[in-house]
Structure formats: structure tokens, C-alpha cells
């Protein structure tokens, strides 16, 4: 009835209930009985399938329930069922084979020696009504699932080694059967396909390559048959890719000519647009090259055949057509080029020089091929691509870019010269054959290398910067790449500021184009960050253009934020008066807008506008840092870069003081809205992080505002800002009173939340515990509030992992102070047992297993710093029947207690003890769930 509900009932709730009940039934003791009933011939396949699945579940997860004397009976019942279903439902047959495989793995090698040989023998015997072909397919299915079941089984580690060895020794029973079936001319294609699948499965057990040589050879022959092509490719690739196969160099050398013989089939496939065949052959060539390049490189006398394989892979890299629309093969080859390069460069100098003579020209050819593959299609063709295809192409170009960057390590400066010469020829070539795609690809090559490699010593970069203004930019993709190339050269421009004048106008012009939003803004940000001390002559122009595009709202929100960061970097290098003048003109329109919005009745549209304006200010203050001027204009910086010494208050503080009242007005209207509060806190948090002690003039008024905010409507973002303030200013005598008052205020409010029920505020509890953990020692010395652990202990019972982690961190900071701070010692003595009970409850099953390390750390701290108390508390707590779990005996509790109390130094060991005990408490010890824990 439940199965009928699961499969056919249209009501989703009934389906879910049925599924839940069936999952419980599957693991119940009664499953041993009903699984056989459900497998009866008169039942429909869906019901038979559930019976077979229940049987597999019982054997794989509850092996311990089966008495040893019943092993053989169960085995024969399974053989009988498999024989019956050999000509029946395929899905039921597969589940029964998996069940027998699981039985074999649990019995091998002692209880069932020669298991695989017996399987082969049982199915080869003439058997009643079942015809030979059906028996043969059932045997192949069983032999295929056996290694797969081994890979996913949860056998203990020592058993895994034993069983792997036993299975490996049984390959001699499998190999002749597979060889015979694959080479027999009258074997049906379906049988041959199953043989190839079976080979793929067995090679996962690291079957020695030389022992499967004949089958691999037969697999290459099978590639000619379209019906077997895909399974033959999988079999060959899986065999070649086994890590152990590199030991069999002679067999690998025999495989190279077999792969090379596929070139004609590959070329035909490419010519006929047969992507599946070209993809499969490429996979074979790449797996041989990628997995065994070093072994094959070292066979010096066979260098020509390996070079031929490398050239075959080069053909696959440069396969005609655009990725991913016309081909999906070239991307498979990229890792091979990394591997080959690594292997060549790892040889000692003399040997490396010989290989480089052969392979440097190959890698120069590779650069040409990759740049050709990275080219955009024609505008019409690109317009016809789907957004998904465009995204895949973008990712492909990133992969090409990474490969070019890597290849630079081998080819060095000559690669840049090579690209520069080609770009020069393309730009001076008046022939109509050259397209914008040629220019774009070469620039993309430069950008790929300059982004991560220091090109400061390259003599071609000045020429490249000189060529950029000559490019006829008539296309968005080309314009984007020009921008990103300039951005990649920002560090070089910082060392050669005279060249800024030739590229900066291009960037400022691009800022006005919404299609170039990301590239132009990110490039300006890089230039402002790297070259800020050379930008004062251009500052007025940069600020004016930026203001214009911000007012016109050309860019999306995130680009507006980047632009503000760029302006922050730019202004940081100017004298204070100029910074203030620019800030005034830059910020005034936004302040006026914010004043207008602050007077309006709150609604969703003005909320977004407020958050946008606050975000712009936050991002500006994140990078506007005049203190870095002194640091960066120290001994190493050239005198030309040094900025005038700054006097007076920090410009950011001046602005914040001017807008403080306005921000308070905004807050008063929007205090209920966590996003607006978060945006306000972000302005101050980012300013504090950037200015550090220069933020001092704001401490008093901000502390007062934060206290009022939090008292009215507590929000996590206010606590996070408090944590920043405490971290930086708490140790300064003149800031102690406001900071202390703020801390006491937020603590008092939060304790009220705890008393009223903190369950609805996990974010506040999380932030509060982080704050307490950070300031624990310093504040507890002068703590004036009644301090109890009770409410903090409640936080350990939250289901939210971050909250529990922060609470555990708080306790691991607090407990070590109990000896040197009397009030802490008193609190731990009074409430420590409550803490221990909460920790034991969590270990007993109340909290997620992923948090056990955190609870173990609290237990370790109690043991290390409150040993005498813990000894008494543990004894009292574990004396309660059924605590912390009804599944643990008194002996197990005593053992746990003794193990914990013994470990006062080794924290790792305590974590292991807790993990072990939590599994026992949850009834998972010794099950498959515990195997990977």
C-alpha cells in the first residue's frame, strides 16, 4: 500500500509520508522477511525493486545482525533470485547483484574464499529455463557492480585493504572470460558493451596494466564499431588513467602507436562534424599524455613517437570551430600542456636544455593556437549565441588565459616580444583580411600575462602602450579587452608615470559607456590604487568625469561602489585642503538627496536610494586613507612620490562630523529596518578599519549613538561595529569611559533579550558572543554588571551553527581566566555545572555532529583550568539514568569520564574521545555513517 502511494498517489504529502514510512521499514528487523515476499514473481517491478533495495540495505548496513551460520543460505537465495531475474526486470536484477556484491565483500576473504571464481562457475553451468545469453549478461552485471560496490562500501579501513587484495587476486578468474567474450566474433554488441563496462569497473581496483593489456588492445579495436565506441572510450581512458599504470612503461609504449593510429578516424570525424567521435578520441590521447608524460618523456629512444602524440593533442587543442558551439573538445587538452611543461622544467639543467630545444617551438605554436581559439566569432554569429553559450565561452577564455600565463614561465620575455611583433603587424597591416578579432586576441594574450606576471622589466611594454591609442576601437569586446589590458599594466604605469597621459583619456572616455562599465571602472580603480601619487595633475579631470557618470547613473550599483573606492585612492594622495574641496563637490549632491529622503515617509523606493547613498559613502571611506602617505613615502619611495605632511583632523572625520546629525535623522526614521541600520553601521565600521586611531574624535558621539540605537531596537550590525570600536580604542585611557558605557549598555540590553527568550535572535546572540569573546579579559576586570553564565549557556542549544561556535569561543576565552580573575572564578564555580550539562547534552545528540570539535574544546578548557570541579560535576551529571543518551551504558559513561579527565594537555585526543562518545550516544557507532566521521 505504501509503495503504491509513493509511486502513484498524486498528493505530495501522502508521497512524503509513504517515503518516510518505507525508509523506516527498510531498516527494521522485519525487512528480512518482507523483502523476499516483495520479490515474488507476481509482484510488479517497482515493488520487486523495493524488496531488492531493502535486502541490500540490510546486508550493507546491518551485517552484524546476520548469524554466520546463515551466510551460505543467504548466498544461495541471492544466486537463485539473480538467476530468476536474469531474464526479468533489469532494475531489479541490478539491485540483487549489488546485494550479492555487498554480501561477498562482507564475507571475503575468510568466509567466502574464491568468491568471484564461484560466481563465474555458478553462472557458466547450464541452468534450467534461463538461456545462456541472459545468464551471461547477469554474470557481467554482477562482476561490474562488485568493484563499484567496493568503492562505495563503508568497510573499516583494515578490512578494505584485505578485501581489495582478495578482489585483485580474483582478476585472473575475470580476465579470460572478458577476453573470450570481447574477441568472439559471434558475441552480440550488447554483451561486448557489458564486457567493456566490466573492464572499466575492475581497473578502479588498480589491476596491473600489463595484466589487462589484451583487453585494452581489444578495446581499441572496438572503437571502430559505432555501437561500442562510447563504452570502449570509457574503458581505455579508465585503464590508462589508473595511477598505478605508470609503472608499466613497456605496455604504455605499446599503447602510443595504437593511439596514433586513431588520427585518421579523428580527422574524418572533425571533417564530418562528428563531435562525439572527435571528443572520445581526444579524451584517449589526452589521458595517455597527461597521466604518463614524464614516463614517456624519459624513454629518449622513443622521443619521436611521443612528439607525434603531443602534435596529435595540439591538433585537438586547435580543433576547428568556436567553443562551445561548434566543438567541446579543445578544453579537455589544456591541463595536458601544464603537465608536460612541469615535467620538462623538473629535469636537471642539462637534460632540460635538450628537451627545451624540441618543445619550445611546440609551445610557441601552442600560443598561436590558443589565441586563435580565444578569438570571438563574427558579430552576427556571436549575436545568435545563447547567454549560456556566451558564459561558457567566457570561462573558456579564462582557462586559455591561465594557460598562457603558465606558458610564460617556459617561454619568458621572448613570448611578449613575439606577441608585440604580431600586434604591430596587425595594426600596421592595411589588408582587409585582418579583423578586430585578431587585435583583440593578441591584446588578450598580453593582458593574460601582465595580470599576474611582473612585466616591469619587459622592453616591449612602452611600445605596447604606444600602440594602444592607434587601435581602431569599433567594438565592445575589443574595447573591453583594451581596458582590461591597461588595468593589467597599472603597476607598470606606476613605475613609468610619463605614459599615463596616453592611456588615461581612453579610460575616462570609456567610463561614459554603460557597455564598458565593468572594465572601465575596474581599470580606473587599479590605476588610482597603483599610481595615486602620480595622478594629482589629472585629479580634477578624473573627479569631474566620475561625478558626471555618477549623476547620469550610467553604472550599476556595484560599479558605482568601485568608482567611489577609486576616488578614495585618488584623493588619498592630495593635500588635505584639496581632499576636502573635492569631497565637498563630490558628496554635497548626495547629502542634499539624503536630507530630502530623510524627510520623506519611509517606503521601499526611498529605502533603496538611502542604502545606495550610504553605500557610496562607505566605499569612499574604505580607501580614503591619508595615513598611508607617510608609510609609502618612507625610505624606499623616490622623493617625487612623497606627499606633504598632513595636519589637522582627518578629512573623513571632518565629513562624518558634518553628516552625523543627518545620519541620526535617517536612523530615527529607519531604526526598524535592519538593512538601513546595517548600511549606517558599515560607514562607520569601514572608516574605523581604515583610519584606526585617527577615528578618535568620533568615538564619544558614535558610542552614544550606538548605545541609543541598540537600546531602542537591538541589531547584530550594531554589535559588530561595537566590537571594532572596542578592539581599537578600549585600551586608550581617554576613550575608556564612552567605550565602557557602550559595552555595558549593549550587554545589559542583550541580557534582557536572553531573559525574554533569545531564540528569535540567533544573529544577535552570534555577534554578542563574538564581542564577549574578544573583550573577555579586558572588560571582566572592570565589570560592573551582575554576570551569570546562565543565559550564555542557553546559546549552546541554538540550532544555528555560527551562534553555537561563537558561544563556544566565548567560553574557551573565559574559562582560562577563572584562576587570575576572582569574579570569573566565582561565576564558573556557581554556573559551571550548567555549562557542563549543556555540553554533555549536545554531545549526547542535541547538536549537530559537525560542532563536536567546538564542544570538545570547552570540555578541554574545563579540564585544564577547573579540574577538581569538573571531576565532581562529571560524576554527578553522568549518574542520571538515560543522560546524556539512553543508548549509553554506565560502563561507557565511566570510560568516557576517565578518558576526558586523563587528557589535560592533548586537545586533539579529547576531540577524538568526544567524537567516539557522540557516535555511541547517537547509536551510530560501527555503522557506515561513522566510517567517514
XYZ file of N, CA, C and O in Angstrom, residues 789-912:
496
model
N 26.521 32.928 33.884
C 26.716 32.140 32.665
C 25.397 31.585 32.128
O 25.350 31.082 31.020
N 24.353 31.704 32.915
C 23.116 31.007 32.587
C 22.638 31.287 31.165
O 22.367 30.378 30.394
N 22.556 32.596 30.817
C 21.983 32.933 29.514
C 22.934 32.552 28.381
O 22.507 32.187 27.294
N 24.220 32.644 28.664
C 25.180 32.270 27.611
C 25.142 30.758 27.354
O 25.328 30.306 26.241
N 24.861 30.004 28.421
C 24.747 28.551 28.267
C 23.577 28.213 27.336
O 23.662 27.304 26.515
N 22.489 28.983 27.424
C 21.325 28.748 26.552
C 21.714 28.807 25.078
O 21.161 28.103 24.246
N 22.696 29.673 24.770
C 23.109 29.853 23.363
C 23.713 28.577 22.784
O 23.733 28.396 21.574
N 24.223 27.710 23.658
C 24.798 26.444 23.172
C 23.713 25.543 22.589
O 24.007 24.597 21.863
N 22.455 25.823 22.926
C 21.361 24.936 22.499
C 20.691 25.420 21.218
O 19.697 24.859 20.791
N 21.232 26.482 20.623
C 20.652 27.002 19.383
C 20.940 26.035 18.243
O 22.005 25.414 18.203
N 20.024 25.925 17.273
C 20.322 25.061 16.118
C 21.284 25.707 15.124
O 21.879 25.022 14.302
N 21.453 27.050 15.169
C 22.331 27.724 14.203
C 23.797 27.497 14.561
O 24.262 27.920 15.637
N 24.535 26.874 13.662
C 25.943 26.535 13.936
C 26.807 27.769 14.244
O 27.599 27.729 15.193
N 26.697 28.896 13.490
C 27.572 30.049 13.798
C 27.384 30.545 15.231
O 28.349 30.917 15.906
N 26.119 30.542 15.712
C 25.841 31.014 17.073
C 26.512 30.102 18.097
O 27.143 30.567 19.052
N 26.382 28.806 17.901
C 26.985 27.841 18.832
C 28.507 27.989 18.818
O 29.160 27.974 19.872
N 29.090 28.149 17.631
C 30.560 28.297 17.533
C 31.035 29.539 18.294
O 32.031 29.493 19.010
N 30.308 30.671 18.102
C 30.700 31.902 18.804
C 30.584 31.728 20.311
O 31.421 32.227 21.080
N 29.553 31.018 20.746
C 29.348 30.807 22.197
C 30.469 29.930 22.762
O 31.014 30.220 23.837
N 30.817 28.867 22.046
C 31.926 28.013 22.497
C 33.230 28.814 22.562
O 34.026 28.659 23.498
N 33.425 29.689 21.562
C 34.637 30.527 21.557
C 34.665 31.417 22.802
O 35.703 31.571 23.461
N 33.496 31.979 23.148
C 33.412 32.816 24.348
C 33.857 32.030 25.587
O 34.668 32.495 26.386
N 33.347 30.802 25.731
C 33.693 30.006 26.920
C 35.174 29.620 26.930
O 35.796 29.581 28.000
N 35.743 29.340 25.763
C 37.173 28.969 25.744
C 38.059 30.174 26.042
O 39.209 30.030 26.425
N 37.520 31.392 25.847
C 38.265 32.603 26.241
C 38.072 32.897 27.734
O 38.967 33.395 28.410
N 36.869 32.591 28.234
C 36.528 32.956 29.611
C 37.160 32.007 30.639
O 37.765 32.447 31.621
N 37.017 30.705 30.412
C 37.400 29.717 31.443
C 38.875 29.842 31.859
O 39.170 29.761 33.063
N 39.826 30.071 30.925
C 41.229 30.188 31.376
C 41.475 31.342 32.340
O 42.513 31.402 32.994
N 40.499 32.299 32.468
C 40.698 33.447 33.370
C 40.219 33.157 34.794
O 40.314 34.009 35.655
N 39.646 31.970 35.023
C 38.998 31.757 36.328
C 40.001 31.757 37.479
O 39.634 32.023 38.616
N 41.282 31.483 37.207
C 42.265 31.469 38.293
C 42.751 32.876 38.623
O 42.918 33.223 39.800
N 42.964 33.729 37.588
C 43.568 35.045 37.857
C 42.555 36.174 38.017
O 42.918 37.286 38.379
N 41.258 35.934 37.712
C 40.246 36.983 37.930
C 39.169 36.402 38.857
O 38.341 35.589 38.438
N 39.189 36.788 40.148
C 38.269 36.183 41.130
C 36.796 36.171 40.691
O 36.132 35.144 40.849
N 36.227 37.310 40.144
C 34.802 37.246 39.754
C 34.523 36.140 38.729
O 33.478 35.495 38.774
N 35.474 35.910 37.811
C 35.278 34.867 36.794
C 35.300 33.502 37.477
O 34.463 32.634 37.203
N 36.258 33.324 38.397
C 36.348 32.067 39.134
C 35.055 31.771 39.876
O 34.545 30.637 39.868
N 34.474 32.828 40.476
C 33.240 32.658 41.242
C 32.073 32.253 40.320
O 31.299 31.352 40.633
N 31.993 32.939 39.149
C 30.921 32.655 38.188
C 31.019 31.223 37.683
O 30.025 30.500 37.609
N 32.261 30.798 37.357
C 32.451 29.440 36.831
C 32.079 28.421 37.915
O 31.452 27.400 37.631
N 32.432 28.727 39.158
C 32.114 27.803 40.259
C 30.602 27.678 40.445
O 30.072 26.585 40.658
N 29.897 28.823 40.292
C 28.446 28.807 40.511
C 27.689 28.164 39.341
O 26.746 27.394 39.544
N 28.087 28.504 38.105
C 27.290 28.100 36.942
C 27.985 27.082 36.041
O 27.450 26.695 35.008
N 29.198 26.668 36.445
C 29.968 25.767 35.578
C 29.280 24.447 35.323
O 29.383 23.882 34.229
N 28.546 23.951 36.319
C 27.885 22.656 36.134
C 26.799 22.756 35.051
O 26.603 21.834 34.259
N 26.096 23.905 35.034
C 25.094 24.137 33.982
C 25.739 24.063 32.606
O 25.203 23.493 31.663
N 26.933 24.694 32.518
C 27.680 24.678 31.251
C 28.027 23.236 30.867
O 27.815 22.819 29.718
N 28.529 22.467 31.815
C 28.906 21.073 31.527
C 27.685 20.270 31.067
O 27.762 19.500 30.106
N 26.535 20.456 31.738
C 25.321 19.725 31.352
C 24.923 20.049 29.912
O 24.540 19.166 29.146
N 25.040 21.345 29.553
C 24.687 21.748 28.181
C 25.639 21.103 27.166
O 25.222 20.643 26.103
N 26.939 21.052 27.508
C 27.932 20.433 26.618
C 27.638 18.943 26.462
O 27.666 18.398 25.354
N 27.347 18.260 27.586
C 27.057 16.822 27.526
C 25.774 16.538 26.746
O 25.697 15.564 25.993
N 24.759 17.412 26.899
C 23.509 17.250 26.130
C 23.802 17.325 24.639
O 23.288 16.547 23.840
N 24.643 18.296 24.274
C 24.999 18.474 22.855
C 25.710 17.229 22.332
O 25.395 16.714 21.257
N 26.669 16.731 23.133
C 27.416 15.528 22.723
C 26.470 14.329 22.667
O 26.581 13.466 21.794
N 25.489 14.303 23.568
C 24.531 13.194 23.634
C 23.594 13.127 22.441
O 22.863 12.158 22.293
N 23.594 14.168 21.583
C 22.763 14.098 20.376
C 21.911 15.323 20.132
O 21.207 15.391 19.140
N 21.983 16.340 21.037
C 21.127 17.521 20.854
C 21.663 18.475 19.790
O 20.938 19.304 19.275
N 22.973 18.400 19.488
C 23.567 19.316 18.498
C 24.135 18.538 17.326
O 24.387 17.335 17.427
N 24.376 19.266 16.248
C 24.930 18.654 15.033
C 26.312 18.053 15.311
O 27.116 18.626 16.062
N 26.585 16.900 14.666
C 27.890 16.261 14.851
C 29.037 17.150 14.362
O 30.169 17.027 14.804
N 28.728 18.063 13.422
C 29.793 18.926 12.877
C 30.331 19.907 13.920
O 31.374 20.521 13.728
N 29.608 20.058 15.050
C 30.037 21.018 16.085
C 30.795 20.351 17.234
O 31.156 21.020 18.196
N 31.023 19.050 17.142
C 31.618 18.338 18.281
C 33.016 18.856 18.646
O 33.397 18.855 19.806
N 33.791 19.300 17.658
C 35.136 19.833 17.963
C 35.040 21.052 18.883
O 35.862 21.227 19.790
N 34.023 21.911 18.643
C 33.875 23.116 19.480
C 33.509 22.734 20.912
O 34.055 23.283 21.878
N 32.586 21.777 21.067
C 32.202 21.349 22.428
C 33.379 20.661 23.130
O 33.570 20.817 24.340
N 34.175 19.915 22.343
C 35.353 19.246 22.919
C 36.335 20.281 23.457
O 36.965 20.075 24.502
N 36.452 21.430 22.782
C 37.376 22.484 23.240
C 36.911 23.069 24.572
O 37.730 23.381 25.445
N 35.594 23.240 24.738
C 35.066 23.756 26.014
C 35.362 22.740 27.121
O 35.834 23.093 28.216
N 35.139 21.458 26.834
C 35.398 20.389 27.806
C 36.885 20.361 28.188
O 37.245 20.225 29.365
N 37.743 20.513 27.176
C 39.192 20.522 27.408
C 39.590 21.696 28.316
O 40.404 21.551 29.241
N 38.975 22.870 28.056
C 39.264 24.058 28.884
C 38.852 23.835 30.335
O 39.583 24.195 31.275
N 37.669 23.260 30.533
C 37.210 22.980 31.903
C 38.168 22.022 32.596
O 38.510 22.187 33.778
N 38.628 21.017 31.859
C 39.526 20.011 32.429
C 40.882 20.615 32.789
O 41.477 20.291 33.813
N 41.335 21.532 31.931
C 42.674 22.108 32.132
C 42.672 23.136 33.273
O 43.645 23.243 34.023
N 41.567 23.910 33.376
C 41.577 25.037 34.313
C 40.684 24.840 35.542
O 40.788 25.603 36.500
N 39.767 23.843 35.507
C 38.867 23.622 36.652
C 38.797 22.129 36.939
O 37.693 21.561 37.074
N 39.934 21.474 37.003
C 39.979 20.012 37.060
C 39.180 19.450 38.248
O 38.363 18.550 38.095
N 39.395 20.035 39.436
C 38.743 19.498 40.643
C 37.224 19.597 40.526
O 36.486 18.656 40.848
N 36.757 20.750 40.039
C 35.304 20.945 39.890
C 34.741 19.989 38.841
O 33.691 19.379 39.026
N 35.458 19.855 37.706
C 34.966 19.012 36.615
C 34.823 17.555 37.074
O 33.863 16.875 36.708
N 35.773 17.097 37.878
C 35.727 15.710 38.366
C 34.407 15.449 39.095
O 33.728 14.448 38.850
N 34.022 16.399 39.965
C 32.776 16.247 40.740
C 31.562 16.370 39.814
O 30.640 15.560 39.848
N 31.576 17.416 38.961
C 30.424 17.677 38.081
C 30.164 16.505 37.139
O 29.019 16.126 36.908
N 31.235 15.965 36.550
C 31.081 14.860 35.588
C 30.423 13.661 36.274
O 29.512 13.038 35.727
N 30.912 13.373 37.473
C 30.391 12.211 38.216
C 28.897 12.393 38.490
O 28.091 11.496 38.259
N 28.536 13.613 38.962
C 27.131 13.894 39.292
C 26.253 13.854 38.034
O 25.162 13.284 38.029
N 26.752 14.482 36.947
C 25.944 14.600 35.725
C 25.691 13.243 35.090
O 24.554 12.931 34.692
N 26.737 12.414 35.023
C 26.608 11.140 34.308
C 25.897 10.067 35.146
O 25.604 8.989 34.656
N 25.620 10.406 36.428
C 24.928 9.445 37.290
C 23.438 9.352 36.906
O 22.787 8.358 37.133
N 22.905 10.435 36.289
C 21.469 10.446 35.924
C 21.184 9.367 34.891
O 21.860 9.306 33.860
N 20.161 8.523 35.123
C 19.832 7.468 34.139
C 19.395 8.097 32.809
O 18.687 9.107 32.797
N 19.852 7.499 31.715
C 19.443 7.966 30.382
C 20.072 9.273 29.955
O 19.708 9.841 28.928
N 21.023 9.812 30.748
C 21.697 11.066 30.389
C 23.164 10.787 30.048
O 23.812 10.031 30.776
N 23.732 11.329 28.993
C 23.117 12.256 28.022
C 22.352 11.534 26.909
O 21.828 12.189 26.018
N 22.287 10.183 26.961
C 21.546 9.438 25.943
C 21.150 8.093 26.534
O 21.901 7.502 27.318
N 19.989 7.615 26.122
C 19.531 6.323 26.649
C 20.319 5.164 26.037
O 20.203 4.021 26.477
N 21.118 5.457 25.009
C 21.844 4.378 24.313
C 23.166 4.015 24.983
O 23.803 3.055 24.586
N 23.620 4.818 25.961
C 24.931 4.521 26.560
C 24.767 3.854 27.918
O 23.917 4.239 28.723
N 25.619 2.867 28.169
C 25.581 2.143 29.456
C 26.399 2.917 30.483
O 27.183 3.815 30.142
N 26.260 2.536 31.747
C 27.045 3.172 32.816
C 28.537 2.954 32.606
O 29.358 3.832 32.877
N 28.906 1.739 32.106
C 30.334 1.449 31.852
C 30.887 2.400 30.800
O 31.992 2.940 30.938
N 30.096 2.628 29.732
C 30.561 3.533 28.662
C 30.702 4.967 29.175
O 31.634 5.679 28.807
N 29.787 5.362 30.066
C 29.875 6.713 30.640
C 31.124 6.841 31.525
O 31.828 7.854 31.474
N 31.389 5.807 32.308
C 32.582 5.829 33.178
C 33.852 5.912 32.341
O 34.781 6.669 32.655
N 33.896 5.114 31.280
C 35.087 5.123 30.405
C 35.288 6.517 29.822
O 36.404 7.062 29.825
N 34.196 7.121 29.331
C 34.267 8.467 28.750
C 34.806 9.460 29.773
O 35.722 10.245 29.497
N 34.243 9.412 30.975
C 34.657 10.326 32.045
C 36.142 10.172 32.361
O 36.894 11.159 32.428
N 36.609 8.927 32.494
C 38.030 8.675 32.813
C 38.936 9.164 31.677
O 39.983 9.765 31.916
N 38.514 8.890 30.429
C 39.335 9.304 29.279
C 39.487 10.820 29.222
O 40.574 11.344 28.999
N 38.366 11.541 29.452
C 38.404 13.014 29.394
C 39.299 13.562 30.503
O 40.174 14.404 30.272
N 39.086 13.077 31.726
C 39.842 13.613 32.873
C 41.340 13.331 32.758
O 42.157 14.051 33.332
N 41.684 12.292 32.000
C 43.107 11.943 31.840
C 43.839 12.921 30.899
O 45.039 13.065 30.953
N 43.079 13.586 30.000
C 43.726 14.405 28.957
C 43.678 15.888 29.318
O 42.682 16.560 29.090
N 44.793 16.395 29.863
C 44.830 17.823 30.209
C 45.807 18.590 29.323
O 46.016 19.784 29.505
N 46.434 17.872 28.386
C 47.431 18.503 27.503
C 47.053 18.319 26.035
O 47.166 19.248 25.235
N 46.566 17.121 25.701
C 46.357 16.780 24.294
C 44.908 17.081 23.862
O 44.005 16.270 24.027
N 44.712 18.281 23.291
C 43.371 18.703 22.866
C 42.826 17.812 21.745
O 41.649 17.488 21.702
N 43.714 17.405 20.828
C 43.301 16.558 19.707
C 42.682 15.241 20.204
O 41.685 14.772 19.697
N 43.303 14.702 21.259
C 42.823 13.435 21.813
C 41.418 13.607 22.415
O 40.562 12.748 22.272
N 41.179 14.745 23.087
C 39.859 15.000 23.670
C 38.807 15.076 22.555
O 37.702 14.559 22.683
N 39.169 15.692 21.443
C 38.237 15.770 20.305
C 37.885 14.367 19.805
O 36.724 14.082 19.485
N 38.876 13.498 19.738
C 38.631 12.110 19.289
C 37.725 11.367 20.280
O 36.822 10.624 19.886
